[in-house]
Amino acid sequence: PYTIIVAGDDHGVVERKLDFHGPGTVLEPSLEVSLNEAVRGLRTVVLTRSLVGMDASYYTFDPSTTVSVPIISAQGCDLTFAQHCGHGPSELNFLTVNVPSKICGAGISGSVGKNGFNDHRCAPFPSSDLETQHNPTCSVQTYQGGLSCCFDGQSLLDKDQEIPWADQYLEYQLKFRFYFEEYHPVSIDRLVPSHQNLVRLYWQTESHAGEYDIVKCLDGVPRDQCVQVISSRWKVRDMLRDCSLQKDSAECTGERSTDSKRTAGVQLIYAGPHCHAPSCLSMELYNADTGQLLCGMKPIRGKSDEVYDENGFMALPPCLWGDVSEGLQSPELLSLDTTLLSIKRNNSTLGHTGEMASWQMRGVVVPKQNSPDTKSVLLQEEPFSATRRDQLRHGAS
C-alpha cells in the first residue's frame, strides 16, 4: 500500500510503496511539508498533497465517491526501517468546505499494552449494532480483552508469572498445498475463458471493530434463550476497491470495478462465514432489498472418526455457487447498490471476548453489457490464479 513515513528531523517525510511485509520502494516526493517539529516529545507534521496521485503507485483520493478512507497508523521502534512497535486502525475523513463539521470527538483516549486504542472502532447503526448495544469492545473504558491485548512480541501471562522464553522466539512450521488447473483463454474453439478471477470480498458484522464481546446473559434466563444477536447492513460497493489486481494489494477488485457506468455488479461464488464455533449458533447473509436469504450457516458437530467428521470438532460449511451441472446454484447478480444484511447469533450462557462475525467471500465482478470495456473488468488483466468451483466445493473448510 501507499505509505507516508515521518522519520525524524534527519530523514524528514518519505513516501513508499510497501510490499506485503516488506520495505517496498521509495517514491518520488509528491508532498509539500510546511511543518515538521517536535516539542516535549510530541511531533507535529503539516503536509499537503494533490488528491490525484502522480501514478499508480500513489493513492488517489476521490471525495466524490467516499467520505472517508481507512488507514493504519504505526510507530517504529527506532529510525531503522523494520518491524514496528505498535499500530492501530483509523480513518481519514473528507470534510466539505465552508460547512460546519465535527472534527474532534473530545472523548477519552487510552492504550492497551502501550498500543493506542481506537475509541471509535464501532461503526454506528445500521453498519453495526455494537455501539447501540454498548458492547464492551467499543471503548477503552469497558474493554475486557481480545485482539488489542495480543500484539507481536507480547506474552499473555499473569503478572506474577515469569516469561520462560524472554530472549527467544517460538518457532513453528506451516505446510500449504495448492491445487490448480491450467488457464485457457478465449479462442476459436472456446467462446469463454476456462476460468475467471475470483476477487476477495470481505465484511465484518462487527463493523469495523474486528472483534466484539459475548456478554453473559442474565442469571435465571433459560439456557435456550441465552442468545446474543448482532447485525450489519452495507452496500455491495463498500466491499470493492478500485485498483489493479496485479499491481496493488489483495484488497483490490480491479480497475473501474466501483464505477456504476462500467460495472453491473458482483456474482458471489463463495461465502465463508467466520465465527468461533463453540458458541456460534448461526450466521445469515441476506439481500436486504428483497429479503432473500443468500447464505445461511449453522455449525455442524462431528459425529465419527471419519475425516472432516471428527468427534469433538465443529465445521463451518461455506455457501457455494456455480454451474448447475455440478449441483450448485447459479450465482445471482448483485448490483453495486444492493444492500446486504448479516445477522449473527451466539450462545451467551458464558461470556467471552474476541468473538468475530465476518464474511470471507469470493466473487466475479461483472461488467455492464454496454460498457466501453468489451471484456470483464477482471479479465482485462492476466489472471494470477486459476480456481475451479468444484475445487472450492471439495476443498473449502
Short mmCIF file of C-alpha atoms in Angstrom, two decimals:
data_model
loop_
_atom_site.label_atom_id
_atom_site.label_comp_id
_atom_site.label_asym_id
_atom_site.label_seq_id
_atom_site.Cartn_x
_atom_site.Cartn_y
_atom_site.Cartn_z
CA PRO A 1 0.00 0.00 0.00
CA TYR A 2 0.90 3.69 -0.36
CA THR A 3 2.57 4.87 2.85
CA ILE A 4 3.75 8.17 4.32
CA ILE A 5 6.62 7.80 6.80
CA VAL A 6 7.75 10.52 9.22
CA ALA A 7 11.35 9.61 10.00
CA GLY A 8 12.52 12.32 12.40
CA ASP A 9 14.47 15.52 11.83
CA ASP A 10 17.31 13.95 9.85
CA HIS A 11 15.26 11.92 7.36
CA GLY A 12 12.13 14.07 7.05
CA VAL A 13 8.97 12.73 5.41
CA VAL A 14 9.22 9.86 2.93
CA GLU A 15 6.66 8.22 0.63
CA ARG A 16 6.86 4.49 -0.07
CA LYS A 17 5.00 1.79 -1.93
CA LEU A 18 5.19 -1.08 0.58
CA ASP A 19 5.32 -4.76 -0.29
CA PHE A 20 3.49 -7.40 1.75
CA HIS A 21 5.53 -7.41 4.97
CA GLY A 22 8.42 -5.82 3.05
CA PRO A 23 10.00 -2.37 2.72
CA GLY A 24 8.92 -1.89 -0.91
CA THR A 25 10.29 1.07 -2.84
CA VAL A 26 10.84 4.77 -2.08
CA LEU A 27 8.69 7.05 -4.27
CA GLU A 28 9.47 10.42 -5.76
CA PRO A 29 8.24 13.17 -3.36
CA SER A 30 4.72 14.44 -4.04
CA LEU A 31 4.23 16.07 -0.61
CA GLU A 32 4.80 19.63 0.50
CA VAL A 33 5.81 19.72 4.18
CA SER A 34 5.03 23.07 5.82
CA LEU A 35 5.73 21.99 9.42
CA ASN A 36 7.73 19.16 10.99
CA GLU A 37 8.79 19.80 14.57
CA ALA A 38 8.97 18.02 17.90
CA VAL A 39 8.16 19.78 21.19
CA ARG A 40 8.47 17.92 24.51
CA GLY A 41 8.32 14.54 22.79
CA LEU A 42 5.28 15.35 20.61
CA ARG A 43 5.90 15.74 16.87
CA THR A 44 3.57 17.83 14.70
CA VAL A 45 3.64 17.43 10.93
CA VAL A 46 1.60 19.50 8.47
CA LEU A 47 1.72 18.46 4.83
CA THR A 48 -0.27 18.88 1.62
CA ARG A 49 -0.58 16.76 -1.50
CA SER A 50 -2.65 16.65 -4.67
CA LEU A 51 -5.74 14.44 -4.43
CA VAL A 52 -4.69 12.66 -7.61
CA GLY A 53 -1.55 10.54 -7.32
CA MET A 54 1.42 11.05 -9.62
CA ASP A 55 0.97 7.49 -10.95
CA ALA A 56 -0.49 4.13 -9.94
CA SER A 57 1.99 3.77 -7.05
CA TYR A 58 0.42 6.74 -5.26
CA TYR A 59 -3.01 6.66 -3.62
CA THR A 60 -5.64 8.76 -5.39
CA PHE A 61 -8.21 10.37 -3.10
CA ASP A 62 -11.72 10.69 -4.55
CA PRO A 63 -14.06 12.65 -2.21
CA SER A 64 -16.87 12.37 -4.78
CA THR A 65 -17.26 8.62 -4.14
CA THR A 66 -16.28 8.22 -0.50
CA VAL A 67 -16.40 10.28 2.69
CA SER A 68 -13.55 8.51 4.43
CA VAL A 69 -10.51 6.32 3.79
CA PRO A 70 -9.46 3.55 6.23
CA ILE A 71 -5.82 3.90 7.27
CA ILE A 72 -3.36 2.13 9.56
CA SER A 73 -1.10 4.16 11.87
CA ALA A 74 2.13 2.55 13.03
CA GLN A 75 5.00 3.64 15.27
CA GLY A 76 8.52 2.40 14.67
CA CYS A 77 10.81 1.10 17.40
CA ASP A 78 13.62 3.38 16.18
CA LEU A 79 14.76 5.06 12.97
CA THR A 80 15.74 1.72 11.40
CA PHE A 81 13.12 0.69 8.84
CA ALA A 82 11.88 -2.62 10.29
CA GLN A 83 9.03 -4.21 12.27
CA HIS A 84 7.01 -1.52 14.05
CA CYS A 85 6.38 -1.48 17.81
CA GLY A 86 2.70 -0.55 17.72
CA HIS A 87 -0.11 0.05 15.27
CA GLY A 88 -3.85 0.68 15.10
CA PRO A 89 -6.68 1.30 12.59
CA SER A 90 -8.17 4.73 11.96
CA GLU A 91 -9.76 6.67 9.11
CA LEU A 92 -9.12 9.83 7.13
CA ASN A 93 -12.32 11.85 6.78
CA PHE A 94 -13.17 14.25 3.96
CA LEU A 95 -14.99 17.42 5.04
CA THR A 96 -16.99 19.81 2.86
CA VAL A 97 -15.52 23.32 2.57
CA ASN A 98 -17.48 26.10 4.33
CA VAL A 99 -19.81 23.62 6.07
CA PRO A 100 -19.59 23.17 9.89
CA SER A 101 -18.32 19.68 10.68
CA LYS A 102 -17.40 17.80 13.84
CA ILE A 103 -13.65 17.19 13.72
CA CYS A 104 -12.92 16.02 17.27
CA GLY A 105 -14.75 13.55 19.47
CA ALA A 106 -13.29 15.19 22.59
CA GLY A 107 -13.67 11.88 24.34
CA ILE A 108 -11.49 9.66 26.48
CA SER A 109 -8.41 8.10 24.91
CA GLY A 110 -6.25 5.31 26.21
CA SER A 111 -4.00 2.42 25.32
CA VAL A 112 -3.67 -1.31 25.90
CA GLY A 113 -0.14 -2.59 26.36
CA LYS A 114 1.23 0.80 25.20
CA ASN A 115 -0.68 0.47 21.92
CA GLY A 116 -3.21 3.17 21.14
CA PHE A 117 -6.87 2.16 21.40
CA ASN A 118 -9.33 3.46 18.80
CA ASP A 119 -12.33 4.61 20.84
CA HIS A 120 -14.37 4.99 17.63
CA ARG A 121 -13.80 1.45 16.39
CA CYS A 122 -17.52 0.54 16.46
CA ALA A 123 -19.41 1.89 13.45
CA PRO A 124 -22.84 3.46 14.08
CA PHE A 125 -26.12 1.72 13.17
CA PRO A 126 -27.04 0.34 10.64
CA SER A 127 -23.45 -0.59 9.77
CA SER A 128 -23.10 -2.16 13.22
CA ASP A 129 -25.17 -2.85 16.34
CA LEU A 130 -22.24 -2.77 18.76
CA GLU A 131 -22.33 0.95 19.54
CA THR A 132 -26.10 0.89 20.14
CA GLN A 133 -25.76 -2.20 22.35
CA HIS A 134 -22.87 -0.59 24.28
CA ASN A 135 -20.70 -3.62 23.64
CA PRO A 136 -17.63 -3.52 25.95
CA THR A 137 -15.25 -3.78 22.97
CA CYS A 138 -16.22 -0.29 21.74
CA SER A 139 -14.47 1.72 24.47
CA VAL A 140 -11.14 1.55 26.25
CA GLN A 141 -13.04 2.20 29.49
CA THR A 142 -15.02 -1.05 29.18
CA TYR A 143 -12.64 -3.20 27.11
CA GLN A 144 -12.29 -6.63 28.73
CA GLY A 145 -9.79 -8.32 26.43
CA GLY A 146 -9.23 -9.62 22.92
CA LEU A 147 -7.05 -8.74 19.94
CA SER A 148 -5.84 -5.47 21.44
CA CYS A 149 -4.15 -7.48 24.18
CA CYS A 150 -2.22 -9.65 21.73
CA PHE A 151 0.42 -7.92 19.61
CA ASP A 152 3.61 -9.35 18.16
CA GLY A 153 6.24 -9.88 20.83
CA GLN A 154 3.82 -9.78 23.75
CA SER A 155 3.34 -12.70 26.13
CA LEU A 156 -0.12 -13.40 27.55
CA LEU A 157 0.77 -14.47 31.07
CA ASP A 158 -0.34 -13.41 34.54
CA LYS A 159 1.62 -10.58 36.16
CA ASP A 160 3.24 -12.92 38.68
CA GLN A 161 4.45 -15.35 36.01
CA GLU A 162 7.94 -15.17 34.58
CA ILE A 163 8.33 -15.41 30.81
CA PRO A 164 10.30 -18.63 30.24
CA TRP A 165 11.36 -17.68 26.71
CA ALA A 166 12.06 -13.97 27.16
CA ASP A 167 15.11 -13.96 24.87
CA GLN A 168 13.97 -16.33 22.14
CA TYR A 169 11.21 -16.59 19.59
CA LEU A 170 8.85 -19.54 19.48
CA GLU A 171 9.10 -21.06 16.01
CA TYR A 172 6.61 -23.24 14.18
CA GLN A 173 6.14 -24.51 10.63
CA LEU A 174 3.18 -24.39 8.27
CA LYS A 175 2.58 -26.59 5.25
CA PHE A 176 0.38 -25.49 2.35
CA ARG A 177 -0.92 -27.49 -0.61
CA PHE A 178 -2.17 -25.67 -3.70
CA TYR A 179 -4.30 -27.18 -6.48
CA PHE A 180 -4.69 -25.57 -9.89
CA GLU A 181 -5.82 -26.14 -13.47
CA GLU A 182 -4.19 -24.56 -16.49
CA TYR A 183 -5.92 -21.41 -17.76
CA HIS A 184 -7.27 -21.44 -21.34
CA PRO A 185 -8.20 -18.06 -22.87
CA VAL A 186 -10.88 -17.35 -25.46
CA SER A 187 -10.01 -18.94 -28.80
CA ILE A 188 -11.63 -20.16 -32.00
CA ASP A 189 -12.72 -23.33 -30.22
CA ARG A 190 -13.55 -21.66 -26.90
CA LEU A 191 -16.17 -18.92 -26.60
CA VAL A 192 -15.46 -18.14 -22.96
CA PRO A 193 -12.28 -18.47 -20.90
CA SER A 194 -11.88 -21.60 -18.78
CA HIS A 195 -11.59 -19.60 -15.55
CA GLN A 196 -12.50 -16.22 -14.13
CA ASN A 197 -10.66 -14.40 -11.38
CA LEU A 198 -12.39 -14.52 -8.02
CA VAL A 199 -11.76 -11.27 -6.17
CA ARG A 200 -11.77 -11.08 -2.39
CA LEU A 201 -14.93 -9.58 -0.87
CA TYR A 202 -14.88 -9.06 2.87
CA TRP A 203 -17.15 -7.61 5.54
CA GLN A 204 -17.39 -7.69 9.32
CA THR A 205 -20.77 -7.89 11.03
CA GLU A 206 -18.93 -6.22 13.94
CA SER A 207 -18.03 -3.39 11.54
CA HIS A 208 -15.27 -2.23 11.91
CA ALA A 209 -14.14 -3.28 15.35
CA GLY A 210 -12.58 -6.55 14.22
CA GLU A 211 -13.92 -8.30 17.34
CA TYR A 212 -16.60 -7.99 19.98
CA ASP A 213 -17.66 -9.36 23.36
CA ILE A 214 -20.25 -12.05 24.02
CA VAL A 215 -21.92 -10.67 27.12
CA LYS A 216 -23.08 -13.30 29.62
CA CYS A 217 -26.85 -13.45 29.76
CA LEU A 218 -28.66 -12.55 32.97
CA ASP A 219 -28.95 -15.08 35.77
CA GLY A 220 -32.17 -17.03 35.64
CA VAL A 221 -32.60 -16.83 31.87
CA PRO A 222 -33.26 -20.32 30.40
CA ARG A 223 -30.20 -21.61 28.58
CA ASP A 224 -32.02 -21.98 25.25
CA GLN A 225 -32.89 -18.26 25.43
CA CYS A 226 -29.32 -17.10 26.10
CA VAL A 227 -28.76 -15.82 22.58
CA GLN A 228 -26.88 -12.66 21.63
CA VAL A 229 -27.64 -11.18 18.20
CA ILE A 230 -25.76 -8.56 16.17
CA SER A 231 -26.39 -7.36 12.61
CA SER A 232 -24.88 -5.16 9.92
CA ARG A 233 -26.14 -3.53 6.73
CA TRP A 234 -23.90 -2.35 3.89
CA LYS A 235 -23.75 -1.87 0.12
CA VAL A 236 -22.03 -4.26 -2.26
CA ARG A 237 -19.82 -1.39 -3.45
CA ASP A 238 -18.49 -0.99 0.11
CA MET A 239 -16.54 -4.24 -0.39
CA LEU A 240 -14.93 -3.17 -3.67
CA ARG A 241 -11.58 -1.41 -4.09
CA ASP A 242 -10.94 0.39 -7.38
CA CYS A 243 -7.33 -0.62 -8.06
CA SER A 244 -5.32 -3.03 -10.19
CA LEU A 245 -5.37 -6.70 -9.28
CA GLN A 246 -1.79 -7.19 -10.40
CA LYS A 247 -0.07 -4.09 -9.12
CA ASP A 248 -1.74 -3.34 -5.80
CA SER A 249 -2.86 -5.14 -2.65
CA ALA A 250 -5.03 -8.23 -2.22
CA GLU A 251 -7.93 -5.92 -1.31
CA CYS A 252 -8.16 -4.66 -4.92
CA THR A 253 -11.13 -5.79 -7.02
CA GLY A 254 -9.99 -4.40 -10.39
CA GLU A 255 -9.71 -1.02 -12.05
CA ARG A 256 -13.10 0.69 -12.53
CA SER A 257 -14.82 -2.05 -10.51
CA THR A 258 -16.63 0.62 -8.44
CA ASP A 259 -17.79 2.60 -11.49
CA SER A 260 -21.54 2.11 -11.96
CA LYS A 261 -21.25 3.14 -15.61
CA ARG A 262 -18.93 0.21 -16.31
CA THR A 263 -19.76 -2.39 -13.65
CA ALA A 264 -23.11 -4.16 -13.43
CA GLY A 265 -22.35 -5.75 -10.08
CA VAL A 266 -20.94 -8.85 -8.44
CA GLN A 267 -21.75 -12.56 -8.60
CA LEU A 268 -20.89 -14.40 -5.40
CA ILE A 269 -19.16 -17.75 -5.86
CA TYR A 270 -18.02 -18.45 -2.31
CA ALA A 271 -19.25 -17.07 1.04
CA GLY A 272 -17.43 -18.33 4.10
CA PRO A 273 -18.78 -17.17 7.49
CA HIS A 274 -16.09 -16.74 10.13
CA CYS A 275 -17.10 -17.18 13.76
CA HIS A 276 -15.78 -19.06 16.79
CA ALA A 277 -17.53 -22.39 16.64
CA PRO A 278 -18.04 -23.32 20.34
CA SER A 279 -20.65 -20.59 20.88
CA CYS A 280 -21.55 -19.66 17.29
CA LEU A 281 -25.18 -20.63 16.62
CA SER A 282 -25.65 -19.24 13.10
CA MET A 283 -24.69 -16.62 10.52
CA GLU A 284 -27.02 -15.45 7.76
CA LEU A 285 -26.46 -13.23 4.74
CA TYR A 286 -29.50 -11.57 3.11
CA ASN A 287 -30.25 -9.35 0.17
CA ALA A 288 -31.89 -6.70 2.35
CA ASP A 289 -33.61 -5.09 -0.65
CA THR A 290 -35.62 -8.24 -1.40
CA GLY A 291 -35.46 -10.18 1.87
CA GLN A 292 -33.86 -13.14 0.07
CA LEU A 293 -31.58 -15.36 2.15
CA LEU A 294 -28.33 -15.66 0.19
CA CYS A 295 -26.39 -17.81 2.64
CA GLY A 296 -27.32 -19.45 5.92
CA MET A 297 -24.84 -21.34 8.09
CA LYS A 298 -25.16 -23.41 11.26
CA PRO A 299 -22.10 -25.21 12.68
CA ILE A 300 -22.03 -28.97 12.17
CA ARG A 301 -20.77 -31.12 15.03
CA GLY A 302 -18.56 -34.09 14.13
CA LYS A 303 -20.04 -37.50 14.95
CA SER A 304 -17.44 -40.07 13.93
CA ASP A 305 -13.77 -40.82 13.36
CA GLU A 306 -14.05 -40.08 9.65
CA VAL A 307 -12.04 -37.25 8.06
CA TYR A 308 -13.95 -33.92 8.29
CA ASP A 309 -16.47 -35.53 10.66
CA GLU A 310 -14.24 -35.96 13.71
CA ASN A 311 -15.91 -36.30 17.09
CA GLY A 312 -15.44 -33.22 19.25
CA PHE A 313 -14.85 -30.84 16.32
CA MET A 314 -17.13 -28.29 14.67
CA ALA A 315 -17.31 -27.45 10.95
CA LEU A 316 -18.50 -24.14 9.50
CA PRO A 317 -19.67 -25.02 5.97
CA PRO A 318 -19.44 -22.23 3.37
CA CYS A 319 -22.01 -21.39 0.71
CA LEU A 320 -21.05 -22.05 -2.91
CA TRP A 321 -22.49 -21.05 -6.28
CA GLY A 322 -21.51 -22.23 -9.74
CA ASP A 323 -22.59 -24.42 -12.63
CA VAL A 324 -25.96 -26.12 -12.26
CA SER A 325 -24.45 -29.21 -13.90
CA GLU A 326 -22.14 -29.51 -10.89
CA GLY A 327 -25.08 -29.48 -8.47
CA LEU A 328 -24.61 -25.84 -7.46
CA GLN A 329 -26.98 -22.90 -7.56
CA SER A 330 -26.34 -20.41 -10.32
CA PRO A 331 -24.93 -17.15 -8.88
CA GLU A 332 -27.22 -14.12 -8.86
CA LEU A 333 -26.09 -10.68 -9.96
CA LEU A 334 -25.94 -8.20 -7.05
CA SER A 335 -25.72 -4.60 -8.23
CA LEU A 336 -23.22 -2.22 -6.66
CA ASP A 337 -26.05 -0.54 -4.73
CA THR A 338 -27.62 -3.75 -3.41
CA THR A 339 -27.96 -3.61 0.38
CA LEU A 340 -26.69 -6.70 2.18
CA LEU A 341 -27.70 -7.74 5.71
CA SER A 342 -25.71 -10.01 8.01
CA ILE A 343 -27.23 -11.50 11.17
CA LYS A 344 -25.05 -13.36 13.68
CA ARG A 345 -26.31 -15.36 16.67
CA ASN A 346 -24.21 -16.60 19.58
CA ASN A 347 -24.94 -18.66 22.68
CA SER A 348 -24.35 -16.29 25.60
CA THR A 349 -24.63 -18.72 28.50
CA LEU A 350 -21.00 -17.88 29.21
CA GLY A 351 -19.39 -14.57 28.32
CA HIS A 352 -16.11 -14.24 26.43
CA THR A 353 -14.06 -11.73 24.44
CA GLY A 354 -12.58 -11.66 20.96
CA GLU A 355 -15.62 -13.05 19.11
CA MET A 356 -15.83 -12.47 15.35
CA ALA A 357 -18.57 -12.46 12.72
CA SER A 358 -17.01 -11.76 9.34
CA TRP A 359 -17.83 -12.87 5.81
CA GLN A 360 -14.84 -14.01 3.77
CA MET A 361 -16.15 -14.16 0.23
CA ARG A 362 -15.00 -14.55 -3.36
CA GLY A 363 -16.89 -13.32 -6.39
CA VAL A 364 -16.74 -12.21 -10.01
CA VAL A 365 -17.06 -8.54 -10.95
CA VAL A 366 -19.46 -8.36 -13.92
CA PRO A 367 -19.17 -5.53 -16.48
CA LYS A 368 -22.20 -3.83 -18.00
CA GLN A 369 -23.14 -5.04 -21.46
CA ASN A 370 -22.98 -1.51 -22.88
CA SER A 371 -19.71 -0.74 -21.13
CA PRO A 372 -16.79 0.56 -23.23
CA ASP A 373 -14.93 -2.45 -21.86
CA THR A 374 -15.54 -5.44 -24.12
CA LYS A 375 -14.23 -7.88 -21.54
CA SER A 376 -14.78 -8.41 -17.85
CA VAL A 377 -13.29 -5.80 -15.55
CA LEU A 378 -11.25 -8.64 -14.14
CA LEU A 379 -10.28 -10.32 -17.39
CA GLN A 380 -8.62 -7.15 -18.71
CA GLU A 381 -5.71 -8.21 -16.56
CA GLU A 382 -3.90 -11.53 -16.86
CA PRO A 383 -5.28 -13.99 -14.29
CA PHE A 384 -2.95 -14.60 -11.37
CA SER A 385 -4.82 -17.64 -10.14
CA ALA A 386 -6.97 -20.40 -11.55
CA THR A 387 -9.51 -21.92 -9.18
CA ARG A 388 -12.39 -24.11 -10.26
CA ARG A 389 -15.63 -24.03 -8.37
CA ASP A 390 -15.65 -27.79 -7.86
CA GLN A 391 -12.26 -27.48 -6.14
CA LEU A 392 -13.74 -24.86 -3.85
CA ARG A 393 -16.67 -27.18 -3.19
CA HIS A 394 -14.44 -30.05 -2.11
CA GLY A 395 -11.56 -28.12 -0.58
CA ALA A 396 -13.19 -25.28 1.36
CA SER A 397 -13.25 -25.52 5.13
#
